[in-house]
Short mmCIF file of C-alpha atoms in Angstrom, two decimals:
data_model
loop_
_atom_site.label_atom_id
_atom_site.label_comp_id
_atom_site.label_asym_id
_atom_site.label_seq_id
_atom_site.Cartn_x
_atom_site.Cartn_y
_atom_site.Cartn_z
CA MET A 666 88.70 56.38 94.42
CA GLU A 667 90.45 53.35 95.79
CA GLY A 668 91.74 50.48 93.74
CA GLY A 669 89.11 48.69 91.65
CA GLY A 670 87.03 51.88 91.38
CA ARG A 671 85.58 51.52 94.86
CA PRO A 672 85.03 54.76 96.81
CA SER A 673 87.37 55.53 99.68
CA ALA A 674 86.26 55.24 103.30
CA ALA A 675 86.03 59.01 103.67
CA GLN A 676 83.88 59.24 100.54
CA ALA A 677 81.62 56.38 101.78
CA VAL A 678 81.20 58.05 105.10
CA LEU A 679 80.43 61.39 103.49
CA LEU A 680 77.74 59.77 101.26
CA ALA A 681 76.22 57.85 104.20
CA THR A 682 76.16 60.88 106.46
CA SER A 683 74.62 63.14 103.76
CA THR A 684 71.94 60.47 102.99
CA ALA A 685 71.15 60.02 106.69
CA ILE A 686 70.81 63.77 107.28
CA THR A 687 68.61 64.13 104.20
CA ALA A 688 66.31 61.28 105.36
CA LEU A 689 66.07 62.83 108.90
CA LEU A 690 65.24 66.26 107.48
CA TYR A 691 62.65 64.69 105.17
CA SER A 692 61.07 62.92 108.06
CA ILE A 693 60.79 66.10 110.09
CA TYR A 694 59.41 67.98 107.04
CA ARG A 695 56.73 65.27 106.57
CA GLN A 696 55.77 65.49 110.16
CA LYS A 697 55.59 69.33 110.07
CA ALA A 698 53.53 69.15 106.86
CA ARG A 699 51.13 66.63 108.43
CA VAL A 700 50.61 68.90 111.40
CA ALA A 701 50.07 71.98 109.19
CA ARG A 702 47.50 70.03 107.07
CA GLY A 703 45.79 68.75 110.21
CA LEU A 704 45.63 72.31 111.68
CA GLU A 705 44.27 73.69 108.45
CA GLY A 706 41.55 70.98 108.37
CA ALA A 707 40.55 71.45 111.98
CA ARG A 708 36.94 72.30 112.56
CA LYS A 709 36.37 75.88 113.66
CA VAL A 710 33.61 76.26 116.22
CA ARG A 711 32.24 79.38 117.91
CA LEU A 712 32.00 79.76 121.68
CA ASP A 713 28.37 80.67 121.72
CA GLY A 714 24.98 79.30 122.66
CA ASP A 715 24.98 76.85 119.71
CA LEU A 716 28.16 75.03 120.81
CA ARG A 717 26.28 72.52 122.97
CA ALA A 718 23.89 71.66 120.11
CA VAL A 719 26.85 71.14 117.75
CA LEU A 720 28.43 68.69 120.15
CA LEU A 721 25.17 66.85 120.67
CA GLU A 722 24.88 66.30 116.92
CA ALA A 723 28.59 65.18 116.59
CA PRO A 724 29.39 61.45 116.68
CA GLY A 725 30.12 60.48 120.27
CA ARG A 726 29.45 64.15 121.34
CA CYS A 727 33.07 64.82 120.27
CA VAL A 728 34.87 66.95 117.67
CA PRO A 729 38.22 65.19 117.26
CA TYR A 730 40.18 68.28 116.27
CA ALA A 731 38.52 71.67 116.83
CA VAL A 732 39.60 75.29 116.94
CA ILE A 733 37.94 77.52 119.55
CA GLU A 734 38.81 81.02 120.65
CA GLY A 735 37.94 82.53 124.04
CA VAL A 736 39.12 84.47 127.04
CA VAL A 737 40.84 82.90 130.08
CA ARG A 738 38.68 82.77 133.33
CA SER A 739 39.64 81.02 136.53
CA VAL A 740 37.20 78.47 137.83
CA LYS A 741 38.00 78.96 141.60
CA ASP A 742 41.23 80.47 142.97
CA THR A 743 43.78 82.31 140.91
CA LEU A 744 47.55 82.37 141.10
CA SER A 745 49.22 85.60 142.23
CA SER A 746 52.52 86.85 140.81
CA GLN A 747 55.38 86.77 143.24
CA PHE A 748 56.92 89.96 141.89
CA VAL A 749 54.12 92.03 140.24
CA GLU A 750 51.20 93.40 142.26
CA ASN A 751 47.66 92.68 141.09
CA CYS A 752 48.83 90.19 138.53
CA LYS A 753 46.57 87.17 138.51
CA GLY A 754 46.81 84.07 136.36
CA VAL A 755 45.88 80.44 136.06
CA VAL A 756 49.35 79.08 135.00
CA GLN A 757 52.54 80.23 136.68
CA ARG A 758 56.08 79.23 135.76
CA LEU A 759 59.12 80.24 137.77
CA THR A 760 62.55 79.63 136.20
CA LEU A 761 66.10 79.98 137.45
CA GLN A 762 68.58 79.80 134.55
CA GLU A 763 72.36 79.76 134.90
CA HIS A 764 74.49 81.70 132.40
CA LYS A 765 78.19 81.09 132.03
CA MET A 766 81.05 81.08 129.55
CA VAL A 767 82.70 77.81 128.69
CA TRP A 768 86.16 77.52 127.05
CA ASN A 769 86.11 75.41 123.87
CA ARG A 770 89.37 73.61 123.51
CA THR A 771 88.87 72.94 119.84
CA THR A 772 88.04 76.43 118.69
CA HIS A 773 89.94 78.22 121.51
CA LEU A 774 86.91 80.51 122.05
CA TRP A 775 84.62 81.28 124.99
CA ASN A 776 81.06 80.18 124.19
CA ASP A 777 77.86 81.15 125.98
CA TYR A 778 76.19 78.28 127.97
CA GLU A 779 72.76 78.34 129.49
CA LYS A 780 71.30 75.76 131.88
CA ILE A 781 67.93 75.66 133.73
CA ILE A 782 68.82 74.84 137.33
CA HIS A 783 65.30 75.11 138.74
CA GLN A 784 61.81 75.37 137.23
CA ARG A 785 58.43 75.15 138.89
CA THR A 786 55.03 75.31 137.18
CA SER A 787 51.75 75.76 139.06
CA THR A 788 48.28 75.56 137.52
CA THR A 789 44.67 76.11 138.61
CA PRO A 790 41.53 74.99 136.76
CA PHE A 791 40.35 77.53 134.18
CA ASP A 792 37.73 77.98 131.40
CA LEU A 793 37.56 79.67 128.10
CA VAL A 794 34.66 82.06 127.94
CA PRO A 795 33.37 84.35 125.16
CA ALA A 796 34.93 87.73 124.86
CA GLU A 797 31.51 89.38 125.10
CA ASP A 798 29.64 88.85 128.38
CA GLY A 799 26.23 87.23 128.67
CA ALA A 800 26.66 84.16 126.44
CA GLY A 801 26.71 81.74 129.41
CA VAL A 802 28.85 79.09 127.59
CA THR A 803 32.22 77.91 129.04
CA VAL A 804 34.79 75.42 127.90
CA ARG A 805 36.96 73.65 130.55
CA VAL A 806 40.59 73.49 129.52
CA MET A 807 42.16 70.11 130.51
CA LYS A 808 45.91 69.30 130.90
CA PRO A 809 47.23 72.69 129.76
CA LEU A 810 50.80 71.73 130.49
CA GLU A 811 50.66 69.07 127.71
CA ALA A 812 50.12 71.80 125.08
CA ALA A 813 52.81 71.99 122.39
CA GLU A 814 52.45 75.72 122.53
CA LEU A 815 51.25 77.41 125.73
CA GLY A 816 50.76 81.19 125.52
CA LEU A 817 52.63 82.26 128.63
CA GLU A 818 53.54 85.93 129.10
CA THR A 819 56.77 87.01 130.82
CA VAL A 820 55.74 89.24 133.69
CA TYR A 821 59.06 89.46 135.54
CA GLU A 822 62.64 89.03 134.50
CA LYS A 823 65.85 89.92 136.40
CA PHE A 824 69.45 88.97 135.87
CA HIS A 825 71.69 88.57 139.00
CA PRO A 826 75.32 88.91 137.92
CA SER A 827 77.99 86.81 139.71
CA VAL A 828 80.33 88.56 142.07
CA GLN A 829 83.81 87.35 141.54
CA SER A 830 87.08 87.94 143.36
CA PHE A 831 90.51 88.01 141.66
CA THR A 832 91.17 84.49 142.90
CA ASP A 833 87.83 83.30 141.47
CA VAL A 834 88.75 84.75 138.06
CA ILE A 835 92.07 82.87 137.99
CA GLY A 836 90.34 79.69 139.05
CA HIS A 837 87.68 80.10 136.34
CA TYR A 838 90.40 80.52 133.66
CA ILE A 839 92.04 77.31 134.89
CA SER A 840 88.84 75.32 134.97
CA GLY A 841 87.52 76.72 131.67
CA GLU A 842 84.22 77.95 133.10
CA ARG A 843 83.35 81.60 133.90
CA PRO A 844 79.92 82.11 135.58
CA LYS A 845 78.07 85.20 134.39
CA GLY A 846 75.06 85.04 136.74
CA ILE A 847 71.59 83.77 137.39
CA GLN A 848 68.47 84.86 135.41
CA GLU A 849 65.15 84.77 137.28
CA THR A 850 61.99 84.69 135.17
CA GLU A 851 58.27 84.48 135.93
CA GLN A 852 55.84 83.63 133.22
CA MET A 853 52.05 83.51 133.64
CA LEU A 854 48.93 82.81 131.69
CA LYS A 855 46.93 85.75 132.98
CA VAL A 856 43.22 85.90 133.62
CA GLY A 857 41.57 87.70 130.75
CA THR A 858 44.10 86.65 128.08
CA ALA A 859 42.66 85.88 124.69
CA LEU A 860 43.54 82.30 123.92
CA THR A 861 43.17 80.04 120.85
CA GLY A 862 42.70 76.45 121.73
CA VAL A 863 43.16 73.57 119.27
CA GLY A 864 42.37 70.07 120.44
CA GLU A 865 39.66 67.57 121.13
CA LEU A 866 36.35 69.11 122.11
CA VAL A 867 33.92 66.82 123.99
CA LEU A 868 30.70 67.12 125.86
CA ASP A 869 31.07 65.30 129.15
CA ASN A 870 27.66 65.27 130.91
CA ALA A 871 26.99 68.99 131.23
CA THR A 872 30.69 70.12 130.91
CA ILE A 873 32.29 71.08 127.59
CA LYS A 874 35.99 70.08 127.71
CA LEU A 875 38.95 70.93 125.53
CA GLN A 876 41.66 68.31 125.91
CA PRO A 877 44.71 66.81 124.04
CA PRO A 878 43.60 65.02 120.84
CA LYS A 879 43.86 61.22 120.61
CA GLN A 880 45.01 61.09 116.92
CA GLY A 881 48.61 62.25 117.71
CA MET A 882 47.94 65.80 116.60
CA PRO A 883 49.52 68.64 118.66
CA TYR A 884 47.59 70.35 121.33
CA TYR A 885 47.65 74.18 121.23
CA LEU A 886 46.78 76.85 123.73
CA SER A 887 48.26 79.82 121.97
CA SER A 888 47.95 83.58 122.51
CA LEU A 889 48.06 84.00 118.74
CA ASP A 890 44.87 84.07 116.68
CA PHE A 891 44.20 81.03 114.47
CA GLN A 892 45.43 82.52 111.22
CA SER A 893 48.71 83.62 112.83
CA LEU A 894 49.09 80.18 114.35
CA LEU A 895 48.51 78.56 111.01
CA GLN A 896 51.01 80.87 109.24
CA LYS A 897 53.58 80.03 111.89
CA GLN A 898 53.21 76.31 111.20
CA GLU A 899 53.34 76.83 107.39
CA SER A 900 56.48 78.92 107.87
CA SER A 901 58.09 76.03 109.78
CA VAL A 902 57.14 73.60 107.00
CA ARG A 903 58.76 75.86 104.37
CA PHE A 904 61.94 76.07 106.48
CA TRP A 905 62.30 72.29 106.80
CA LYS A 906 61.38 71.78 103.10
CA ILE A 907 64.22 74.12 102.06
CA LEU A 908 66.65 72.31 104.27
CA THR A 909 65.64 68.97 102.99
CA VAL A 910 66.05 70.14 99.30
CA VAL A 911 69.47 71.66 100.05
CA PHE A 912 70.78 68.49 101.65
CA GLY A 913 69.05 66.38 98.96
CA PHE A 914 70.95 68.24 96.29
CA ALA A 915 74.21 67.86 98.20
CA THR A 916 73.65 64.14 98.49
CA CYS A 917 72.95 63.87 94.73
CA ALA A 918 76.11 65.86 94.03
CA VAL A 919 78.24 63.53 96.14
CA LEU A 920 76.63 60.48 94.46
CA PHE A 921 77.13 61.92 90.98
CA PHE A 922 80.78 62.63 91.79
CA LEU A 923 81.40 58.99 93.00
CA LEU A 924 79.60 57.50 90.02
CA ARG A 925 81.49 59.76 87.58
CA LYS A 926 84.77 58.67 89.12
CA GLN A 927 83.81 55.04 88.89
CA TYR A 928 82.73 55.49 85.27
CA ARG A 929 86.07 57.12 84.36
CA HIS A 930 87.99 54.35 86.07
CA HIS A 931 85.89 51.78 84.17
CA ARG A 932 86.63 53.50 80.87
CA GLU A 933 90.36 53.66 81.55
CA ARG A 934 90.42 49.91 82.40
CA GLN A 935 88.47 49.13 79.27
CA HIS A 936 90.85 51.13 77.11
CA LEU A 937 93.82 49.38 78.78
CA ARG A 938 92.38 45.93 78.09
CA GLN A 939 91.74 46.97 74.44
CA MET A 940 95.30 48.14 74.00
CA GLN A 941 96.62 44.90 75.64
CA GLU A 942 94.47 42.83 73.26
CA GLU A 943 95.64 44.75 70.18
CA PHE A 944 99.26 44.36 71.36
CA ARG A 945 98.85 40.61 71.87
CA GLN A 946 97.31 40.23 68.40
CA ALA A 947 100.09 42.31 66.85
CA GLN A 948 102.72 40.17 68.61
CA GLU A 949 101.17 37.05 67.19
CA ARG A 950 101.22 38.44 63.67
CA LEU A 951 104.82 39.65 63.93
CA GLY A 952 105.89 36.44 65.49
CA SER A 953 104.42 34.45 62.65
CA THR A 954 105.77 36.56 59.81
CA GLU A 955 108.98 38.52 60.74
CA GLY A 956 110.63 36.80 63.68
CA GLY A 957 111.90 37.98 67.06
CA GLU A 958 114.36 40.74 66.06
CA VAL A 959 111.74 43.04 64.66
CA LEU A 960 109.42 42.44 67.65
CA LYS A 961 112.17 43.31 70.08
CA ASN A 962 112.60 46.87 68.84
CA ALA A 963 109.05 47.55 67.66
CA CYS A 964 106.75 50.24 69.17
CA VAL A 965 104.28 48.53 71.53
CA VAL A 966 101.45 50.73 70.24
CA CYS A 967 101.75 50.52 66.37
CA LEU A 968 104.20 47.54 66.27
CA SER A 969 105.54 48.91 62.96
CA SER A 970 107.99 51.74 63.96
CA THR A 971 111.11 51.53 66.08
CA LYS A 972 111.02 52.53 69.74
CA SER A 973 112.42 56.06 70.03
CA CYS A 974 111.16 57.60 73.28
CA VAL A 975 112.16 57.14 76.93
CA PHE A 976 109.24 58.03 79.31
CA LEU A 977 110.06 59.67 82.60
CA GLU A 978 109.73 59.19 85.49
CA CYS A 979 108.94 55.46 84.93
CA GLY A 980 111.85 54.95 82.47
CA HIS A 981 110.06 52.68 79.96
CA VAL A 982 111.22 52.57 76.36
CA CYS A 983 108.16 51.35 74.58
CA SER A 984 106.83 53.84 71.99
CA CYS A 985 107.82 55.69 68.87
CA HIS A 986 107.42 59.52 68.72
CA GLU A 987 104.31 59.38 66.54
CA CYS A 988 102.42 57.07 68.94
CA TYR A 989 103.52 59.19 71.93
CA GLN A 990 101.97 62.25 70.24
CA ALA A 991 98.75 60.25 69.71
CA LEU A 992 98.37 59.27 73.38
CA PRO A 993 95.33 60.91 74.99
CA ASP A 994 95.85 63.68 77.57
CA PRO A 995 96.85 63.36 80.40
CA LYS A 996 99.52 61.23 78.75
CA LYS A 997 100.33 57.90 80.59
CA CYS A 998 102.84 55.16 79.93
CA PRO A 999 101.21 52.34 77.93
CA ILE A 1000 103.09 49.81 80.06
CA CYS A 1001 102.58 50.92 83.74
CA ARG A 1002 99.96 53.71 83.23
CA GLN A 1003 102.12 56.15 85.22
CA GLY A 1004 101.87 59.83 84.22
CA ILE A 1005 104.51 60.96 81.79
CA THR A 1006 106.25 64.11 83.04
CA ARG A 1007 109.09 64.30 80.43
CA VAL A 1008 110.13 62.51 77.20
CA VAL A 1009 113.72 61.93 76.23
CA PRO A 1010 114.49 60.96 72.56
CA LEU A 1011 116.25 57.71 71.99
CA TYR A 1012 118.90 57.45 69.25
CA ASN A 1013 120.02 54.06 68.07
CA SER A 1014 123.64 53.99 66.69
#
């Protein structure tokens, strides 16, 4: 604590940082909890012959947040994998990712670094259809790339290591960057994949559409079933809740430490003012009754015994031995409040 009981700059920064992190974590936790509650409250509809009738009875022919499960089927053309034969899909994502080691000048360690240097995503219109044939009901999936979770499957992955000469190795150590290679990945949403869609379900003329919801809730096109998707979100909520509680306790501990320091400083100042007041009153009494000679050699604490102690390191001669023994631990000089490391007896001849 600084003078006057105020916290130091480092302590103030620590408290402010801890409070800000706790507030940020709590905000993320609230958002995750809202998403989990919304997902739990989403209306579950079946992809069968009654779906059109359900939407006709709904206000505005719309279910704002619905859960529907079906199988992916292309509307027209399909996308073919560039690396796997007879692999057809409706969403294709090709990614080139650079892998390298970067020298950290602070920790003096080589750290892994990954960077996407190229990514291309292609889509074609597709529907969700019932798993069993013959139902005759389809749901057109709109804007699949806006989904918070899109169930893409990795169908091809290959790592191309960098070829380096001896000169390249020396140059990399000088520059602080060592390339490891390029990773090539192809992901696809394949035809026939079981998909769980969560979003806004609307009846637009004769077409049933699944699209991103308008209430700010996330849009899902997940390969997980609904219960697994819900458990995943609830697990995320618990994780952020635990982080919030941990940092909240840390913030409370820092605040308690600062308040305790300030309270102790306040008590010390109060005790010092009380001793000064008692000393002033005793001076007045002695000055009115005994005169200056007695006051000159009297103990500043009791004002009745002769000064008989030298306090080191400050060097003040202000107390008798009995009053020194009565000082609270850690013992401090009554005059300057400096800590007493050693006491030398004083003998008057």
